[in-house]
Amino acid sequence: MNDYEREHSAIVRRAGAECAVLLKSKGDFPLTGPCTVALYGSGARQTIKGGTGSGEVNSRYSVSIEQGLEAEGFTVSTKFWLDSYDSVRREAHKEFIRACKAEAKERHVIAAVEYMGRVMPEPEYNIPLRGAGDTAVYVLGRISGEGSDRQPVPGDILLSDTEVRDILALNRQYEHFMLVLNVGGVVDLSPVLEVENILYLSQLGVETGSVLADLLLGKACPSGKLTATWAAWEDYQTIGSFGDRDDTQYREGVYVGYRYFDTAGVRPLFPFGYGLSYTSFAIKAGAAKAEGECITLTAQVTNTGSRPGREVVQLYASAPHAWMDKPFQSLAAFAKTPELQPGESGEVTLRFQMRDLASFDAGQKAWLLEKGDYVLRLGCSSADNKPVFIVRLDKAVFTERVRHAVGAPEFEDWKPEMPKAKAPRFLKVLHVKAEDVKTVKVNYDAEDEVDPLIASLSDEEAALLNVGGFDPNAGALSVIGNASQTVPGAAGETTRALLDKGIPSLVMADGPAGLRLSRQYVVDESGAHGLGDGTPESVMEWMPDVVTLFMKLTSKKPKMEGEVHEQYCTAIPIGTAIAQSWNEALAEELGDLVGDEMERFGVHLWLAPALNIHRDIRCGRNFEYFSEDPLISGKFAAAITRGVQKHPGCGTTIKHYAANNQETNRYANNSQMSERALREIYLRGFGICVRESQPHALMTSYNLLNGTHTSERRGILERVLRREFGYEGIVMTDWVIAAMSSKGGKHGFPNPALVAAAGNDLFMPGGKKDLQRVLKGLKGRSLSRRQLDINATRVYRMAKKLVK
């Protein structure tokens, strides 16, 4: 193993404890030392380091929970159970793949499109629970991924009968029992809530098993907090639709996640922001002040327990709602303490701008702060906080007037019954004047530049810069997440056809749980070639045998001569886990780790982080995303971006812009929503990230938005992203591959010419037909040469900036 791998693995192991969330504790963990442990559950040996799809990092190794415990001196007494489970799971998986392929054949659909990422529900089995020792750990595993959504069925979102039976039996059988959740998203734990020790370990990359060993032994203390609400399945809102193939209606409007639960008065199992520790804390509000529109509050945190630990202080704001309906509260700021020793106190500072509390008034086309009292609530979760201060705004103020980005849907957003707002009495009042609130005037008429070199290019040359680089002689693998001609296993690159004109090529690698590259490669006279690892296993296992054979026959095969080079990358925690740390500095450090590996292997753009909203727990890619809250999403995307972009020549590609909240028919599903919901929930995190970190690239989503593909929507690309947010980087599509489309749907694929006309700079991964359609658009005047040049200028200047 290389030195950088050891260093990076150590960072991931240390970070993991801050990402894990202790949901229940009766005080008998951590253990006093290694012991004989009875280890059970699907994730014990088949530990999941991350989800499937683009985030499948080809690391050198991954520590399972069984391996992690044994490395720390535990004796696992349940080898028989683990061996038996492996056999059951192996046969169940074979049958699952066979049945799905047969179904795809019967339906005349492509299995790799329809079933990529589909979760195999946990199989039922009957294996004796006879492990020795007085300590048991049951590891519940759930994997999900790109291409398919989760289902509320036993063995997926719901627990299987076998899991419920075994978990409850072990809880009664062993003196010390811990239920560990090696999952990427919510599982309904209602049937097993009698268990008194529950740890949401999550999926923490290469050192997942080591992190659990550290937590069980008290070498580390869990300090994570939930960034999504965990509830019983039947308690989630059903106002908006989910999973429809053609059109998904976001009727719930802004009432997403805890905004719905808190406003509707529905009590979840574990609220947003919740998380325990091996110790306990007391939080006390300190001083507060208003300087202009900036509100600053301090809080004192005291470790009242017997072990060292860290606490997250959360500040929520309840806005007045005389004019517009509002959620009961929204997260305004947060801060995490350093490690506090027993009895030690520390002070944290929380800060926000009043304009951050504005709501979007679609009728006025403006962001509005209503006159009245804004109640600030301080605590350690959305359910455990109390009013501490009032901010009183003397007049209503429009903080920013804008232009509409999308057309209105055919429905009205759901509105809860809003009781008359009553501010708590006897709280200190901070006064803010409307004239102190900064108002923004957006310049929508700013002129974009065209570089003289770009203006001198022919139409075809300029068009090549609007389409990803492609090899017309490569096989099918050139477009399935492995389109780079320069770095083996990288997802794609910009054109190399203009190198002689001084226009470099940008190399892009998949994410977001680390870089996805081929582990090993060789170099021959025609270039570098990966040795395996080209296409994610989660894609290949769904391919019909004839397609797999065709891909092998039509792909170029390198001569297996000369030195074998290595590109081992480090799998970091999934996005949700990173955000659960509530520690922006930690997220920045993980970004720095990825940036280091980008420099080593010649990658310019990392296709990450992903910051879509956890709108529904069924979304198959929620594990990649940070939270149901846009403030958390934007802050953590910005922190990771800062870490990556510390490295010269390296940049992030924030994605998927926007409203990518389901995987069902992801290439052609139409997200229908109001302008208010779009701006307050689904675009806000992107705005935060852009303003705080200026990522070098952004990727649009596959889906349509109110009837038009996001990649073709000039309103969200030019008006919102570039003019309102002030974005300066390049924009690319997600990997649009016609061969991966489902036939017979209501909505089609985006047109490369219309994509370019909307100000989307790159149609990825690129192909000969895409280039031809851009040129056809130029000839037919659906695309102007000026817009083509503007796009090409952005790509050219970013390439000059990053390629050294």
PDB file of C-alpha atoms in Angstrom, residues 539-673:
ATOM      1  CA  VAL A 539     -24.393  -2.005 -14.559  1.00  0.00           C
ATOM      2  CA  MET A 540     -22.662  -5.070 -15.975  1.00  0.00           C
ATOM      3  CA  GLU A 541     -24.627  -7.653 -14.007  1.00  0.00           C
ATOM      4  CA  TRP A 542     -27.832  -6.464 -15.682  1.00  0.00           C
ATOM      5  CA  MET A 543     -26.499  -6.680 -19.224  1.00  0.00           C
ATOM      6  CA  PRO A 544     -27.777  -9.529 -21.394  1.00  0.00           C
ATOM      7  CA  ASP A 545     -24.991 -12.012 -22.116  1.00  0.00           C
ATOM      8  CA  VAL A 546     -25.032 -11.119 -25.822  1.00  0.00           C
ATOM      9  CA  VAL A 547     -24.521  -7.412 -25.018  1.00  0.00           C
ATOM     10  CA  THR A 548     -21.664  -8.194 -22.644  1.00  0.00           C
ATOM     11  CA  LEU A 549     -20.016 -10.277 -25.353  1.00  0.00           C
ATOM     12  CA  PHE A 550     -20.526  -7.504 -27.927  1.00  0.00           C
ATOM     13  CA  MET A 551     -18.936  -4.921 -25.619  1.00  0.00           C
ATOM     14  CA  LYS A 552     -15.921  -7.147 -25.115  1.00  0.00           C
ATOM     15  CA  LEU A 553     -15.503  -7.790 -28.826  1.00  0.00           C
ATOM     16  CA  THR A 554     -15.902  -4.155 -29.925  1.00  0.00           C
ATOM     17  CA  SER A 555     -13.743  -2.583 -27.236  1.00  0.00           C
ATOM     18  CA  LYS A 556     -10.092  -1.976 -27.987  1.00  0.00           C
ATOM     19  CA  LYS A 557      -7.834  -4.413 -26.212  1.00  0.00           C
ATOM     20  CA  PRO A 558      -4.410  -3.160 -25.158  1.00  0.00           C
ATOM     21  CA  LYS A 559      -1.297  -5.184 -25.560  1.00  0.00           C
ATOM     22  CA  MET A 560      -0.577  -6.681 -22.173  1.00  0.00           C
ATOM     23  CA  GLU A 561       3.063  -5.657 -22.217  1.00  0.00           C
ATOM     24  CA  GLY A 562       5.207  -3.342 -20.143  1.00  0.00           C
ATOM     25  CA  GLU A 563       4.810  -1.886 -16.685  1.00  0.00           C
ATOM     26  CA  VAL A 564       1.455  -2.027 -14.902  1.00  0.00           C
ATOM     27  CA  HIS A 565       0.601   1.312 -13.303  1.00  0.00           C
ATOM     28  CA  GLU A 566      -1.717   1.787 -10.293  1.00  0.00           C
ATOM     29  CA  GLN A 567      -4.541   4.260  -9.599  1.00  0.00           C
ATOM     30  CA  TYR A 568      -5.902   3.136  -6.232  1.00  0.00           C
ATOM     31  CA  CYS A 569      -8.407   5.662  -4.934  1.00  0.00           C
ATOM     32  CA  THR A 570      -9.911   6.022  -1.481  1.00  0.00           C
ATOM     33  CA  ALA A 571     -13.606   5.477  -0.866  1.00  0.00           C
ATOM     34  CA  ILE A 572     -14.782   8.169   1.553  1.00  0.00           C
ATOM     35  CA  PRO A 573     -18.072   8.201   3.498  1.00  0.00           C
ATOM     36  CA  ILE A 574     -21.252   8.652   1.476  1.00  0.00           C
ATOM     37  CA  GLY A 575     -22.684  12.159   1.196  1.00  0.00           C
ATOM     38  CA  THR A 576     -25.372  11.692   3.833  1.00  0.00           C
ATOM     39  CA  ALA A 577     -22.789  10.437   6.311  1.00  0.00           C
ATOM     40  CA  ILE A 578     -20.455  13.381   5.712  1.00  0.00           C
ATOM     41  CA  ALA A 579     -23.290  15.823   6.368  1.00  0.00           C
ATOM     42  CA  GLN A 580     -24.251  13.912   9.514  1.00  0.00           C
ATOM     43  CA  SER A 581     -20.968  15.084  11.010  1.00  0.00           C
ATOM     44  CA  TRP A 582     -22.372  18.661  10.977  1.00  0.00           C
ATOM     45  CA  ASN A 583     -18.680  19.570  10.698  1.00  0.00           C
ATOM     46  CA  GLU A 584     -17.782  21.667   7.655  1.00  0.00           C
ATOM     47  CA  ALA A 585     -14.062  21.466   8.454  1.00  0.00           C
ATOM     48  CA  LEU A 586     -14.234  17.666   8.287  1.00  0.00           C
ATOM     49  CA  ALA A 587     -16.034  17.856   4.922  1.00  0.00           C
ATOM     50  CA  GLU A 588     -13.343  20.198   3.636  1.00  0.00           C
ATOM     51  CA  GLU A 589     -10.651  17.752   4.791  1.00  0.00           C
ATOM     52  CA  LEU A 590     -12.330  14.927   2.861  1.00  0.00           C
ATOM     53  CA  GLY A 591     -12.465  17.194  -0.197  1.00  0.00           C
ATOM     54  CA  ASP A 592      -8.752  17.861   0.273  1.00  0.00           C
ATOM     55  CA  LEU A 593      -8.176  14.093   0.281  1.00  0.00           C
ATOM     56  CA  VAL A 594      -9.982  13.728  -3.048  1.00  0.00           C
ATOM     57  CA  GLY A 595      -8.139  16.738  -4.476  1.00  0.00           C
ATOM     58  CA  ASP A 596      -4.813  15.109  -3.613  1.00  0.00           C
ATOM     59  CA  GLU A 597      -5.755  11.983  -5.556  1.00  0.00           C
ATOM     60  CA  MET A 598      -6.975  14.078  -8.482  1.00  0.00           C
ATOM     61  CA  GLU A 599      -3.579  15.723  -8.677  1.00  0.00           C
ATOM     62  CA  ARG A 600      -1.828  12.353  -8.532  1.00  0.00           C
ATOM     63  CA  PHE A 601      -3.777  10.818 -11.389  1.00  0.00           C
ATOM     64  CA  GLY A 602      -4.327  13.793 -13.682  1.00  0.00           C
ATOM     65  CA  VAL A 603      -8.039  14.413 -13.103  1.00  0.00           C
ATOM     66  CA  HIS A 604      -9.245  17.996 -13.499  1.00  0.00           C
ATOM     67  CA  LEU A 605     -12.934  17.744 -12.618  1.00  0.00           C
ATOM     68  CA  TRP A 606     -14.532  15.437 -10.061  1.00  0.00           C
ATOM     69  CA  LEU A 607     -18.179  14.749 -10.917  1.00  0.00           C
ATOM     70  CA  ALA A 608     -19.259  15.484  -7.354  1.00  0.00           C
ATOM     71  CA  PRO A 609     -20.518  16.462  -4.830  1.00  0.00           C
ATOM     72  CA  ALA A 610     -24.223  15.714  -5.277  1.00  0.00           C
ATOM     73  CA  LEU A 611     -26.545  17.958  -3.307  1.00  0.00           C
ATOM     74  CA  ASN A 612     -30.075  17.108  -4.277  1.00  0.00           C
ATOM     75  CA  ILE A 613     -32.701  17.145  -1.548  1.00  0.00           C
ATOM     76  CA  HIS A 614     -33.962  14.071   0.324  1.00  0.00           C
ATOM     77  CA  ARG A 615     -37.526  14.757  -0.799  1.00  0.00           C
ATOM     78  CA  ASP A 616     -38.679  11.165  -0.324  1.00  0.00           C
ATOM     79  CA  ILE A 617     -36.957   8.311   1.488  1.00  0.00           C
ATOM     80  CA  ARG A 618     -37.567   6.060  -1.518  1.00  0.00           C
ATOM     81  CA  CYS A 619     -35.123   7.914  -3.783  1.00  0.00           C
ATOM     82  CA  GLY A 620     -32.417   5.428  -4.703  1.00  0.00           C
ATOM     83  CA  ARG A 621     -29.628   8.018  -4.674  1.00  0.00           C
ATOM     84  CA  ASN A 622     -30.398   9.688  -1.357  1.00  0.00           C
ATOM     85  CA  PHE A 623     -27.217   8.152   0.059  1.00  0.00           C
ATOM     86  CA  GLU A 624     -25.225  10.391  -2.310  1.00  0.00           C
ATOM     87  CA  TYR A 625     -27.099  13.491  -1.198  1.00  0.00           C
ATOM     88  CA  PHE A 626     -26.523  15.370   2.027  1.00  0.00           C
ATOM     89  CA  SER A 627     -29.889  16.173   3.540  1.00  0.00           C
ATOM     90  CA  GLU A 628     -33.551  17.073   3.353  1.00  0.00           C
ATOM     91  CA  ASP A 629     -32.474  20.619   4.288  1.00  0.00           C
ATOM     92  CA  PRO A 630     -31.018  23.014   1.669  1.00  0.00           C
ATOM     93  CA  LEU A 631     -28.812  24.887   4.166  1.00  0.00           C
ATOM     94  CA  ILE A 632     -27.008  21.685   5.148  1.00  0.00           C
ATOM     95  CA  SER A 633     -26.782  20.641   1.490  1.00  0.00           C
ATOM     96  CA  GLY A 634     -25.276  23.912   0.324  1.00  0.00           C
ATOM     97  CA  LYS A 635     -22.848  24.287   3.224  1.00  0.00           C
ATOM     98  CA  PHE A 636     -21.406  20.786   2.861  1.00  0.00           C
ATOM     99  CA  ALA A 637     -21.129  20.967  -0.917  1.00  0.00           C
ATOM    100  CA  ALA A 638     -19.260  24.252  -0.481  1.00  0.00           C
ATOM    101  CA  ALA A 639     -16.934  22.789   2.152  1.00  0.00           C
ATOM    102  CA  ILE A 640     -16.019  19.792  -0.013  1.00  0.00           C
ATOM    103  CA  THR A 641     -15.487  22.120  -2.976  1.00  0.00           C
ATOM    104  CA  ARG A 642     -13.098  24.295  -0.974  1.00  0.00           C
ATOM    105  CA  GLY A 643     -11.121  21.194  -0.038  1.00  0.00           C
ATOM    106  CA  VAL A 644     -10.830  19.940  -3.614  1.00  0.00           C
ATOM    107  CA  GLN A 645     -10.097  23.345  -5.141  1.00  0.00           C
ATOM    108  CA  LYS A 646      -7.189  23.990  -2.792  1.00  0.00           C
ATOM    109  CA  HIS A 647      -5.330  21.825  -5.285  1.00  0.00           C
ATOM    110  CA  PRO A 648      -4.120  23.588  -8.447  1.00  0.00           C
ATOM    111  CA  GLY A 649      -5.826  22.250 -11.540  1.00  0.00           C
ATOM    112  CA  CYS A 650      -8.642  20.534  -9.623  1.00  0.00           C
ATOM    113  CA  GLY A 651     -12.331  21.347  -9.414  1.00  0.00           C
ATOM    114  CA  THR A 652     -15.666  19.939  -8.343  1.00  0.00           C
ATOM    115  CA  THR A 653     -18.781  19.462 -10.448  1.00  0.00           C
ATOM    116  CA  ILE A 654     -21.800  20.057  -8.236  1.00  0.00           C
ATOM    117  CA  LYS A 655     -24.853  18.092  -9.356  1.00  0.00           C
ATOM    118  CA  HIS A 656     -27.653  17.354 -10.307  1.00  0.00           C
ATOM    119  CA  TYR A 657     -29.148  20.740 -11.163  1.00  0.00           C
ATOM    120  CA  ALA A 658     -32.047  20.435 -10.364  1.00  0.00           C
ATOM    121  CA  ALA A 659     -34.984  18.535  -8.846  1.00  0.00           C
ATOM    122  CA  ASN A 660     -33.356  15.123  -9.376  1.00  0.00           C
ATOM    123  CA  ASN A 661     -35.321  13.421  -6.619  1.00  0.00           C
ATOM    124  CA  GLN A 662     -36.244  10.032  -8.027  1.00  0.00           C
ATOM    125  CA  GLU A 663     -34.526   7.403 -10.141  1.00  0.00           C
ATOM    126  CA  THR A 664     -37.609   5.873 -11.749  1.00  0.00           C
ATOM    127  CA  ASN A 665     -37.401   6.734 -15.465  1.00  0.00           C
ATOM    128  CA  ARG A 666     -34.721   9.233 -14.505  1.00  0.00           C
ATOM    129  CA  TYR A 667     -33.808  10.071 -18.106  1.00  0.00           C
ATOM    130  CA  ALA A 668     -37.272  11.328 -19.024  1.00  0.00           C
ATOM    131  CA  ASN A 669     -39.309  12.004 -15.894  1.00  0.00           C
ATOM    132  CA  ASN A 670     -40.924  15.419 -15.526  1.00  0.00           C
ATOM    133  CA  SER A 671     -40.659  17.079 -12.100  1.00  0.00           C
ATOM    134  CA  GLN A 672     -43.610  19.452 -11.745  1.00  0.00           C
ATOM    135  CA  MET A 673     -43.338  22.122  -9.051  1.00  0.00           C
TER     136      MET A 673
END
